[in-house]
Amino acid sequence: MSYTNKNFPELKNDRLLKAALGKEVDKVPVWVMRQAGRYLPEFQAIRAQHDFFTVCRTPELACEVTLQPLRRFKQLDASIIFSDILVIPQALGMTVEMHPGVGPVFPKPLQDPSEIDALEEDGAVSRLSYVGDAITLTRHKIEGKVPLIGFTGAPFTLMGYMVEGGGSKTMTKTKEWLEKYPKEVEKLLSLLTRVIIDYLVMQVESGAQLLQVFESSADHLTREQFIEVSAPFLKDIRQGVQTKLEEKNLEQVPMTIFAKGGGHSLDIQAHLGYETVGIDWTIDPTEARKIVGTNITLQGNLDPQDLYKSPEEIRRLTIGMVRKFGKQRYIANLGHGITPQTPLGSMDAFTEAVHEAY
Ligand code: CP3
C-alpha cells in the first residue's frame, strides 16, 4: 500500500460535514468520543498484543482500530483516527509512556521553563508522519462509508501534561507556571500552536475531513484564565489552518473546538472561527444554543455515565437530548469519552435513538 495515493473512494454519508457547515441534514449525525477504545473486546485483543503507542505508530494497526466501531455500530456517521493527543510532546522529544490503569506518564516532565528551549520543534511534524499514513490508509479502507476526523490536543491541555508529567486532578505545577512565568508560558503555548497548525494541515493533506481540537483541561481554568492561555491560541490555530490550506491549494475542512469544562466561556468559543463547538453534559443544550447563536453547530453532550443505564432509559434520555438541540446545526455525541466498562448494547441504544429522534 502506498501512502501517496490520495485518490480516495467517494464519500457516501456526508451528514457530519453537512451539519458542521450548517447545511440541512436528513438525520442528526452521531459519533462518540473514544469510540475506538477499551469498551470494545476487539480493541482489547489488539492491546493485549501491542503497546498503546505502537498501535498509534503502526498505520495498519491504527487503521484497524479506527474501523472496529464502524463494523459493530451501523448507525455511526463518522470515524476518528486512532491516535492520542500526547504524540505531539513525543515528537518534541519528550518520553511519554501509557501505563495500564494509570494513564499517560512522562518520566521527565518539564521542571523548569529553561527546558522549553530543549524541545525539538524542527522536524516535529515530519516525526508525526505515521499519523498521516494512518489517515491515508484509513481513508482508502473506509471505502467512503463515513468521513474521517483528525484531531489534536490544544496548547494549554498539552502544556498541562508536559508540566505535570501526566494527568492531574489539581494542576498545581501548571498553575504555578501560569503565576510565576507568564512570558515562558506564552513561549511554550506559541511553540505548541505552531506545531499544531502544521500537524493539522498535514492531517488534511493525508485525508482528514474534519478536525477536532481537544481543550480537555479547560475545567481547570477560570473564564479569565481561558481568555489568557487558551482562547488566543485556539483562534490562531483555526486561522493558521485556514491560511495554510489556502496557500497549499487544499480544500478547507470544518473544525470543532471541544473545551471540556469550558461552560464558563462558551460565548468566547463561539467567536474563535470554529464551525462547531462541543459541549460537555454540564451545559444545558437550550442554554448553549442561546449563548452561541444560530451560526454555530453544537456537538454533545450525553453524560458518558448515562450509558450504564438500561437501553430503554438511554433511548429516552437521548431522544430528549436530541430534541432539545434540534435537528439542524447539531452533531450528537457524548459530553466526553465513552468509558471502558460501558456495555456494548448501550452504544446501539444511543446511536439508534439519535437517528430515531427525527
Ligand atoms: O476518540 C477516539 O476513538 C480516538 C482516539 C483517542 C484516544 N485518545 C485514544 C486513547 C483520542 C481522540 C484521544 C484524545 C485524548 N488523549 C485526550 C482528549 C480527549 C479527552 O479524553 O479529554 C486526552 C486528554 C488524551 C490523553 C490520554 N490518553 C489520557 C489521559 C489517557 C488515559 C485515560 C484513559 O482514558 O485511559 C489516554 C489513553 C488512551 N487514549 C486510551 C485510548 C483508547 C486508553 C489507553 C489504553 O488503551 O491503554
mmCIF file of N, CA and C in Angstrom, residues 216-319:
data_model
loop_
_atom_site.group_PDB
_atom_site.id
_atom_site.type_symbol
_atom_site.label_atom_id
_atom_site.label_comp_id
_atom_site.label_asym_id
_atom_site.label_seq_id
_atom_site.Cartn_x
_atom_site.Cartn_y
_atom_site.Cartn_z
ATOM 1 N N SER A 216 -9.069 19.643 26.685
ATOM 2 C CA SER A 216 -9.697 18.781 27.696
ATOM 3 C C SER A 216 -9.506 19.282 29.116
ATOM 4 N N SER A 217 -8.577 20.197 29.325
ATOM 5 C CA SER A 217 -8.305 20.683 30.679
ATOM 6 C C SER A 217 -8.895 22.063 30.936
ATOM 7 N N ALA A 218 -9.860 22.476 30.122
ATOM 8 C CA ALA A 218 -10.478 23.799 30.324
ATOM 9 C C ALA A 218 -11.188 23.877 31.674
ATOM 10 N N ASP A 219 -11.531 22.711 32.242
ATOM 11 C CA ASP A 219 -12.216 22.718 33.540
ATOM 12 C C ASP A 219 -11.315 23.236 34.670
ATOM 13 N N HIS A 220 -10.017 23.315 34.436
ATOM 14 C CA HIS A 220 -9.115 23.833 35.467
ATOM 15 C C HIS A 220 -8.988 25.352 35.414
ATOM 16 N N LEU A 221 -9.538 25.954 34.357
ATOM 17 C CA LEU A 221 -9.331 27.388 34.142
ATOM 18 C C LEU A 221 -10.549 28.203 34.536
ATOM 19 N N THR A 222 -10.314 29.409 35.038
ATOM 20 C CA THR A 222 -11.402 30.368 35.185
ATOM 21 C C THR A 222 -11.652 30.972 33.801
ATOM 22 N N ARG A 223 -12.732 31.699 33.691
ATOM 23 C CA ARG A 223 -13.019 32.383 32.432
ATOM 24 C C ARG A 223 -11.857 33.321 32.058
ATOM 25 N N GLU A 224 -11.352 34.055 33.052
ATOM 26 C CA GLU A 224 -10.250 34.989 32.801
ATOM 27 C C GLU A 224 -9.012 34.246 32.315
ATOM 28 N N GLN A 225 -8.714 33.115 32.941
ATOM 29 C CA GLN A 225 -7.547 32.332 32.510
ATOM 30 C C GLN A 225 -7.764 31.756 31.112
ATOM 31 N N PHE A 226 -9.004 31.323 30.830
ATOM 32 C CA PHE A 226 -9.306 30.788 29.497
ATOM 33 C C PHE A 226 -9.021 31.856 28.439
ATOM 34 N N ILE A 227 -9.417 33.087 28.743
ATOM 35 C CA ILE A 227 -9.206 34.199 27.804
ATOM 36 C C ILE A 227 -7.712 34.421 27.576
ATOM 37 N N GLU A 228 -6.921 34.161 28.603
ATOM 38 C CA GLU A 228 -5.485 34.423 28.504
ATOM 39 C C GLU A 228 -4.677 33.266 27.913
ATOM 40 N N VAL A 229 -4.905 32.055 28.383
ATOM 41 C CA VAL A 229 -3.996 30.965 27.996
ATOM 42 C C VAL A 229 -4.605 29.939 27.036
ATOM 43 N N SER A 230 -5.885 30.107 26.716
ATOM 44 C CA SER A 230 -6.483 29.158 25.787
ATOM 45 C C SER A 230 -6.993 29.844 24.522
ATOM 46 N N ALA A 231 -7.928 30.771 24.677
ATOM 47 C CA ALA A 231 -8.641 31.344 23.520
ATOM 48 C C ALA A 231 -7.724 31.907 22.414
ATOM 49 N N PRO A 232 -6.703 32.717 22.746
ATOM 50 C CA PRO A 232 -5.893 33.296 21.655
ATOM 51 C C PRO A 232 -5.206 32.228 20.813
ATOM 52 N N PHE A 233 -4.780 31.168 21.453
ATOM 53 C CA PHE A 233 -4.048 30.115 20.731
ATOM 54 C C PHE A 233 -5.029 29.284 19.891
ATOM 55 N N LEU A 234 -6.215 29.046 20.450
ATOM 56 C CA LEU A 234 -7.244 28.320 19.681
ATOM 57 C C LEU A 234 -7.624 29.106 18.427
ATOM 58 N N LYS A 235 -7.696 30.425 18.581
ATOM 59 C CA LYS A 235 -8.041 31.290 17.444
ATOM 60 C C LYS A 235 -6.919 31.248 16.400
ATOM 61 N N ASP A 236 -5.677 31.332 16.867
ATOM 62 C CA ASP A 236 -4.529 31.266 15.941
ATOM 63 C C ASP A 236 -4.510 29.940 15.187
ATOM 64 N N ILE A 237 -4.865 28.863 15.879
ATOM 65 C CA ILE A 237 -4.873 27.543 15.235
ATOM 66 C C ILE A 237 -5.921 27.523 14.121
ATOM 67 N N ARG A 238 -7.131 28.005 14.435
ATOM 68 C CA ARG A 238 -8.194 27.978 13.411
ATOM 69 C C ARG A 238 -7.790 28.798 12.189
ATOM 70 N N GLN A 239 -7.271 30.018 12.447
ATOM 71 C CA GLN A 239 -6.888 30.907 11.353
ATOM 72 C C GLN A 239 -5.682 30.345 10.598
ATOM 73 N N GLY A 240 -4.720 29.832 11.353
ATOM 74 C CA GLY A 240 -3.490 29.304 10.757
ATOM 75 C C GLY A 240 -3.770 28.131 9.836
ATOM 76 N N VAL A 241 -4.679 27.255 10.246
ATOM 77 C CA VAL A 241 -5.024 26.102 9.402
ATOM 78 C C VAL A 241 -5.668 26.603 8.116
ATOM 79 N N GLN A 242 -6.595 27.541 8.238
ATOM 80 C CA GLN A 242 -7.276 28.056 7.040
ATOM 81 C C GLN A 242 -6.266 28.686 6.071
ATOM 82 N N THR A 243 -5.392 29.527 6.597
ATOM 83 C CA THR A 243 -4.421 30.217 5.746
ATOM 84 C C THR A 243 -3.493 29.225 5.053
ATOM 85 N N LYS A 244 -2.987 28.256 5.814
ATOM 86 C CA LYS A 244 -2.044 27.304 5.205
ATOM 87 C C LYS A 244 -2.724 26.395 4.185
ATOM 88 N N LEU A 245 -3.994 26.041 4.419
ATOM 89 C CA LEU A 245 -4.708 25.229 3.425
ATOM 90 C C LEU A 245 -4.884 26.040 2.142
ATOM 91 N N GLU A 246 -5.198 27.331 2.297
ATOM 92 C CA GLU A 246 -5.314 28.204 1.118
ATOM 93 C C GLU A 246 -3.995 28.238 0.356
ATOM 94 N N GLU A 247 -2.901 28.472 1.080
ATOM 95 C CA GLU A 247 -1.579 28.566 0.441
ATOM 96 C C GLU A 247 -1.234 27.304 -0.330
ATOM 97 N N LYS A 248 -1.674 26.169 0.208
ATOM 98 C CA LYS A 248 -1.329 24.895 -0.428
ATOM 99 C C LYS A 248 -2.385 24.444 -1.426
ATOM 100 N N ASN A 249 -3.378 25.314 -1.686
ATOM 101 C CA ASN A 249 -4.452 24.965 -2.607
ATOM 102 C C ASN A 249 -5.192 23.699 -2.201
ATOM 103 N N LEU A 250 -5.329 23.516 -0.888
ATOM 104 C CA LEU A 250 -6.076 22.351 -0.400
ATOM 105 C C LEU A 250 -7.478 22.802 -0.015
ATOM 106 N N GLU A 251 -8.427 21.873 -0.076
ATOM 107 C CA GLU A 251 -9.799 22.214 0.295
ATOM 108 C C GLU A 251 -9.883 22.520 1.785
ATOM 109 N N GLN A 252 -10.720 23.487 2.149
ATOM 110 C CA GLN A 252 -10.932 23.795 3.562
ATOM 111 C C GLN A 252 -11.719 22.663 4.222
ATOM 112 N N VAL A 253 -11.487 22.451 5.519
ATOM 113 C CA VAL A 253 -12.294 21.471 6.252
ATOM 114 C C VAL A 253 -12.899 22.164 7.474
ATOM 115 N N PRO A 254 -14.104 21.735 7.888
ATOM 116 C CA PRO A 254 -14.678 22.318 9.105
ATOM 117 C C PRO A 254 -13.885 21.900 10.342
ATOM 118 N N MET A 255 -13.921 22.748 11.365
ATOM 119 C CA MET A 255 -13.203 22.432 12.605
ATOM 120 C C MET A 255 -14.113 22.561 13.835
ATOM 121 N N THR A 256 -13.812 21.722 14.820
ATOM 122 C CA THR A 256 -14.574 21.673 16.073
ATOM 123 C C THR A 256 -13.657 22.003 17.231
ATOM 124 N N ILE A 257 -14.132 22.865 18.133
ATOM 125 C CA ILE A 257 -13.411 23.059 19.391
ATOM 126 C C ILE A 257 -14.217 22.392 20.494
ATOM 127 N N PHE A 258 -13.547 21.505 21.235
ATOM 128 C CA PHE A 258 -14.208 20.887 22.398
ATOM 129 C C PHE A 258 -13.394 21.222 23.641
ATOM 130 N N ALA A 259 -13.916 22.146 24.417
ATOM 131 C CA ALA A 259 -13.252 22.535 25.666
ATOM 132 C C ALA A 259 -14.026 21.910 26.818
ATOM 133 N N LYS A 260 -13.492 20.792 27.327
ATOM 134 C CA LYS A 260 -14.175 20.089 28.422
ATOM 135 C C LYS A 260 -14.189 20.992 29.662
ATOM 136 N N GLY A 261 -15.375 21.166 30.237
ATOM 137 C CA GLY A 261 -15.469 22.056 31.403
ATOM 138 C C GLY A 261 -15.386 23.514 31.015
ATOM 139 N N GLY A 262 -15.621 23.799 29.753
ATOM 140 C CA GLY A 262 -15.484 25.176 29.269
ATOM 141 C C GLY A 262 -16.787 25.958 29.252
ATOM 142 N N GLY A 263 -17.745 25.533 30.066
ATOM 143 C CA GLY A 263 -19.036 26.225 30.122
ATOM 144 C C GLY A 263 -18.912 27.689 30.517
ATOM 145 N N HIS A 264 -17.789 28.025 31.169
ATOM 146 C CA HIS A 264 -17.567 29.410 31.604
ATOM 147 C C HIS A 264 -17.298 30.371 30.442
ATOM 148 N N SER A 265 -17.062 29.818 29.240
ATOM 149 C CA SER A 265 -16.627 30.705 28.153
ATOM 150 C C SER A 265 -17.155 30.274 26.786
ATOM 151 N N LEU A 266 -18.370 29.744 26.777
ATOM 152 C CA LEU A 266 -18.971 29.305 25.500
ATOM 153 C C LEU A 266 -19.109 30.471 24.521
ATOM 154 N N ASP A 267 -19.446 31.647 25.050
ATOM 155 C CA ASP A 267 -19.596 32.825 24.175
ATOM 156 C C ASP A 267 -18.277 33.129 23.472
ATOM 157 N N ILE A 268 -17.191 32.959 24.177
ATOM 158 C CA ILE A 268 -15.870 33.210 23.578
ATOM 159 C C ILE A 268 -15.559 32.130 22.540
ATOM 160 N N GLN A 269 -15.845 30.886 22.886
ATOM 161 C CA GLN A 269 -15.576 29.777 21.952
ATOM 162 C C GLN A 269 -16.345 29.936 20.639
ATOM 163 N N ALA A 270 -17.508 30.569 20.724
ATOM 164 C CA ALA A 270 -18.324 30.758 19.515
ATOM 165 C C ALA A 270 -17.700 31.773 18.562
ATOM 166 N N HIS A 271 -16.693 32.500 19.025
ATOM 167 C CA HIS A 271 -16.079 33.545 18.192
ATOM 168 C C HIS A 271 -14.621 33.266 17.865
ATOM 169 N N LEU A 272 -14.248 32.014 17.852
ATOM 170 C CA LEU A 272 -12.845 31.671 17.555
ATOM 171 C C LEU A 272 -12.672 31.204 16.112
ATOM 172 N N GLY A 273 -13.776 31.174 15.351
ATOM 173 C CA GLY A 273 -13.688 30.794 13.944
ATOM 174 C C GLY A 273 -14.018 29.331 13.669
ATOM 175 N N TYR A 274 -14.317 28.571 14.720
ATOM 176 C CA TYR A 274 -14.641 27.140 14.548
ATOM 177 C C TYR A 274 -16.101 26.997 14.128
ATOM 178 N N GLU A 275 -16.365 26.055 13.232
ATOM 179 C CA GLU A 275 -17.725 25.815 12.773
ATOM 180 C C GLU A 275 -18.560 25.145 13.864
ATOM 181 N N THR A 276 -17.907 24.278 14.659
ATOM 182 C CA THR A 276 -18.624 23.511 15.680
ATOM 183 C C THR A 276 -17.994 23.717 17.060
ATOM 184 N N VAL A 277 -18.868 23.864 18.064
ATOM 185 C CA VAL A 277 -18.425 23.941 19.455
ATOM 186 C C VAL A 277 -18.985 22.717 20.181
ATOM 187 N N GLY A 278 -18.101 21.914 20.747
ATOM 188 C CA GLY A 278 -18.526 20.741 21.513
ATOM 189 C C GLY A 278 -18.763 21.134 22.961
ATOM 190 N N ILE A 279 -19.793 20.538 23.570
ATOM 191 C CA ILE A 279 -20.063 20.860 24.984
ATOM 192 C C ILE A 279 -20.167 19.582 25.812
ATOM 193 N N ASP A 280 -19.796 19.698 27.088
ATOM 194 C CA ASP A 280 -19.929 18.541 27.980
ATOM 195 C C ASP A 280 -21.350 18.530 28.568
ATOM 196 N N TRP A 281 -21.638 17.510 29.395
ATOM 197 C CA TRP A 281 -23.024 17.288 29.834
ATOM 198 C C TRP A 281 -23.479 18.256 30.924
ATOM 199 N N THR A 282 -22.567 19.081 31.419
ATOM 200 C CA THR A 282 -22.973 20.007 32.490
ATOM 201 C C THR A 282 -23.690 21.231 31.924
ATOM 202 N N ILE A 283 -23.694 21.347 30.591
ATOM 203 C CA ILE A 283 -24.316 22.523 29.967
ATOM 204 C C ILE A 283 -25.649 22.122 29.352
ATOM 205 N N ASP A 284 -26.674 22.890 29.629
ATOM 206 C CA ASP A 284 -27.992 22.622 29.055
ATOM 207 C C ASP A 284 -28.005 23.010 27.573
ATOM 208 N N PRO A 285 -28.494 22.104 26.708
ATOM 209 C CA PRO A 285 -28.496 22.389 25.262
ATOM 210 C C PRO A 285 -29.187 23.703 24.900
ATOM 211 N N THR A 286 -30.318 23.983 25.539
ATOM 212 C CA THR A 286 -31.064 25.207 25.219
ATOM 213 C C THR A 286 -30.249 26.445 25.596
ATOM 214 N N GLU A 287 -29.608 26.381 26.770
ATOM 215 C CA GLU A 287 -28.746 27.483 27.212
ATOM 216 C C GLU A 287 -27.580 27.673 26.248
ATOM 217 N N ALA A 288 -26.958 26.543 25.862
ATOM 218 C CA ALA A 288 -25.801 26.606 24.960
ATOM 219 C C ALA A 288 -26.201 27.277 23.655
ATOM 220 N N ARG A 289 -27.362 26.902 23.127
ATOM 221 C CA ARG A 289 -27.820 27.491 21.861
ATOM 222 C C ARG A 289 -28.017 28.990 22.006
ATOM 223 N N LYS A 290 -28.590 29.398 23.150
ATOM 224 C CA LYS A 290 -28.798 30.839 23.390
ATOM 225 C C LYS A 290 -27.463 31.560 23.375
ATOM 226 N N ILE A 291 -26.459 30.960 23.964
ATOM 227 C CA ILE A 291 -25.158 31.630 24.096
ATOM 228 C C ILE A 291 -24.411 31.695 22.766
ATOM 229 N N VAL A 292 -24.376 30.580 22.016
ATOM 230 C CA VAL A 292 -23.539 30.574 20.803
ATOM 231 C C VAL A 292 -24.255 31.149 19.573
ATOM 232 N N GLY A 293 -25.577 31.286 19.643
ATOM 233 C CA GLY A 293 -26.310 31.823 18.490
ATOM 234 C C GLY A 293 -26.597 30.749 17.457
ATOM 235 N N THR A 294 -27.068 31.172 16.288
ATOM 236 C CA THR A 294 -27.557 30.195 15.311
ATOM 237 C C THR A 294 -26.544 29.878 14.214
ATOM 238 N N ASN A 295 -25.376 30.547 14.221
ATOM 239 C CA ASN A 295 -24.389 30.311 13.161
ATOM 240 C C ASN A 295 -23.319 29.301 13.525
ATOM 241 N N ILE A 296 -23.512 28.628 14.659
ATOM 242 C CA ILE A 296 -22.531 27.659 15.133
ATOM 243 C C ILE A 296 -23.229 26.309 15.255
ATOM 244 N N THR A 297 -22.521 25.235 14.902
ATOM 245 C CA THR A 297 -23.046 23.897 15.143
ATOM 246 C C THR A 297 -22.636 23.478 16.551
ATOM 247 N N LEU A 298 -23.543 22.853 17.272
ATOM 248 C CA LEU A 298 -23.210 22.347 18.609
ATOM 249 C C LEU A 298 -22.997 20.842 18.533
ATOM 250 N N GLN A 299 -22.104 20.332 19.377
ATOM 251 C CA GLN A 299 -21.850 18.886 19.439
ATOM 252 C C GLN A 299 -21.889 18.436 20.889
ATOM 253 N N GLY A 300 -22.587 17.333 21.152
ATOM 254 C CA GLY A 300 -22.612 16.775 22.502
ATOM 255 C C GLY A 300 -23.929 16.088 22.760
ATOM 256 N N ASN A 301 -24.213 15.936 23.991
ATOM 257 C CA ASN A 301 -23.492 16.112 25.237
ATOM 258 C C ASN A 301 -23.992 15.165 26.309
ATOM 259 N N LEU A 302 -24.404 13.943 25.911
ATOM 260 C CA LEU A 302 -24.921 12.995 26.904
ATOM 261 C C LEU A 302 -23.807 12.628 27.894
ATOM 262 N N ASP A 303 -24.153 12.577 29.179
ATOM 263 C CA ASP A 303 -23.204 12.148 30.203
ATOM 264 C C ASP A 303 -22.770 10.713 29.893
ATOM 265 N N PRO A 304 -21.449 10.455 29.724
ATOM 266 C CA PRO A 304 -20.997 9.081 29.430
ATOM 267 C C PRO A 304 -21.514 8.075 30.466
ATOM 268 N N GLN A 305 -21.755 8.530 31.682
ATOM 269 C CA GLN A 305 -22.257 7.628 32.733
ATOM 270 C C GLN A 305 -23.690 7.191 32.470
ATOM 271 N N ASP A 306 -24.426 7.945 31.653
ATOM 272 C CA ASP A 306 -25.792 7.539 31.305
ATOM 273 C C ASP A 306 -25.796 6.237 30.507
ATOM 274 N N LEU A 307 -24.652 5.891 29.905
ATOM 275 C CA LEU A 307 -24.588 4.648 29.118
ATOM 276 C C LEU A 307 -24.534 3.405 30.013
ATOM 277 N N TYR A 308 -24.531 3.604 31.328
ATOM 278 C CA TYR A 308 -24.633 2.462 32.245
ATOM 279 C C TYR A 308 -26.088 2.203 32.640
ATOM 280 N N LYS A 309 -27.009 3.000 32.124
ATOM 281 C CA LYS A 309 -28.436 2.794 32.401
ATOM 282 C C LYS A 309 -29.013 1.769 31.422
ATOM 283 N N SER A 310 -30.296 1.464 31.582
ATOM 284 C CA SER A 310 -30.922 0.452 30.708
ATOM 285 C C SER A 310 -31.065 1.021 29.297
ATOM 286 N N PRO A 311 -31.124 0.137 28.277
ATOM 287 C CA PRO A 311 -31.303 0.625 26.906
ATOM 288 C C PRO A 311 -32.542 1.510 26.762
ATOM 289 N N GLU A 312 -33.620 1.182 27.465
ATOM 290 C CA GLU A 312 -34.846 1.979 27.363
ATOM 291 C C GLU A 312 -34.598 3.384 27.902
ATOM 292 N N GLU A 313 -33.909 3.452 29.038
ATOM 293 C CA GLU A 313 -33.618 4.747 29.656
ATOM 294 C C GLU A 313 -32.659 5.558 28.772
ATOM 295 N N ILE A 314 -31.671 4.880 28.179
ATOM 296 C CA ILE A 314 -30.730 5.558 27.280
ATOM 297 C C ILE A 314 -31.476 6.154 26.092
ATOM 298 N N ARG A 315 -32.391 5.377 25.531
ATOM 299 C CA ARG A 315 -33.189 5.871 24.406
ATOM 300 C C ARG A 315 -33.987 7.107 24.798
ATOM 301 N N ARG A 316 -34.609 7.040 25.965
ATOM 302 C CA ARG A 316 -35.447 8.157 26.424
ATOM 303 C C ARG A 316 -34.593 9.414 26.607
ATOM 304 N N LEU A 317 -33.464 9.255 27.290
ATOM 305 C CA LEU A 317 -32.586 10.410 27.542
ATOM 306 C C LEU A 317 -32.022 10.977 26.243
ATOM 307 N N THR A 318 -31.643 10.074 25.325
ATOM 308 C CA THR A 318 -31.024 10.515 24.075
ATOM 309 C C THR A 318 -32.018 11.263 23.194
ATOM 310 N N ILE A 319 -33.220 10.708 23.077
ATOM 311 C CA ILE A 319 -34.231 11.381 22.247
ATOM 312 C C ILE A 319 -34.566 12.745 22.853
#
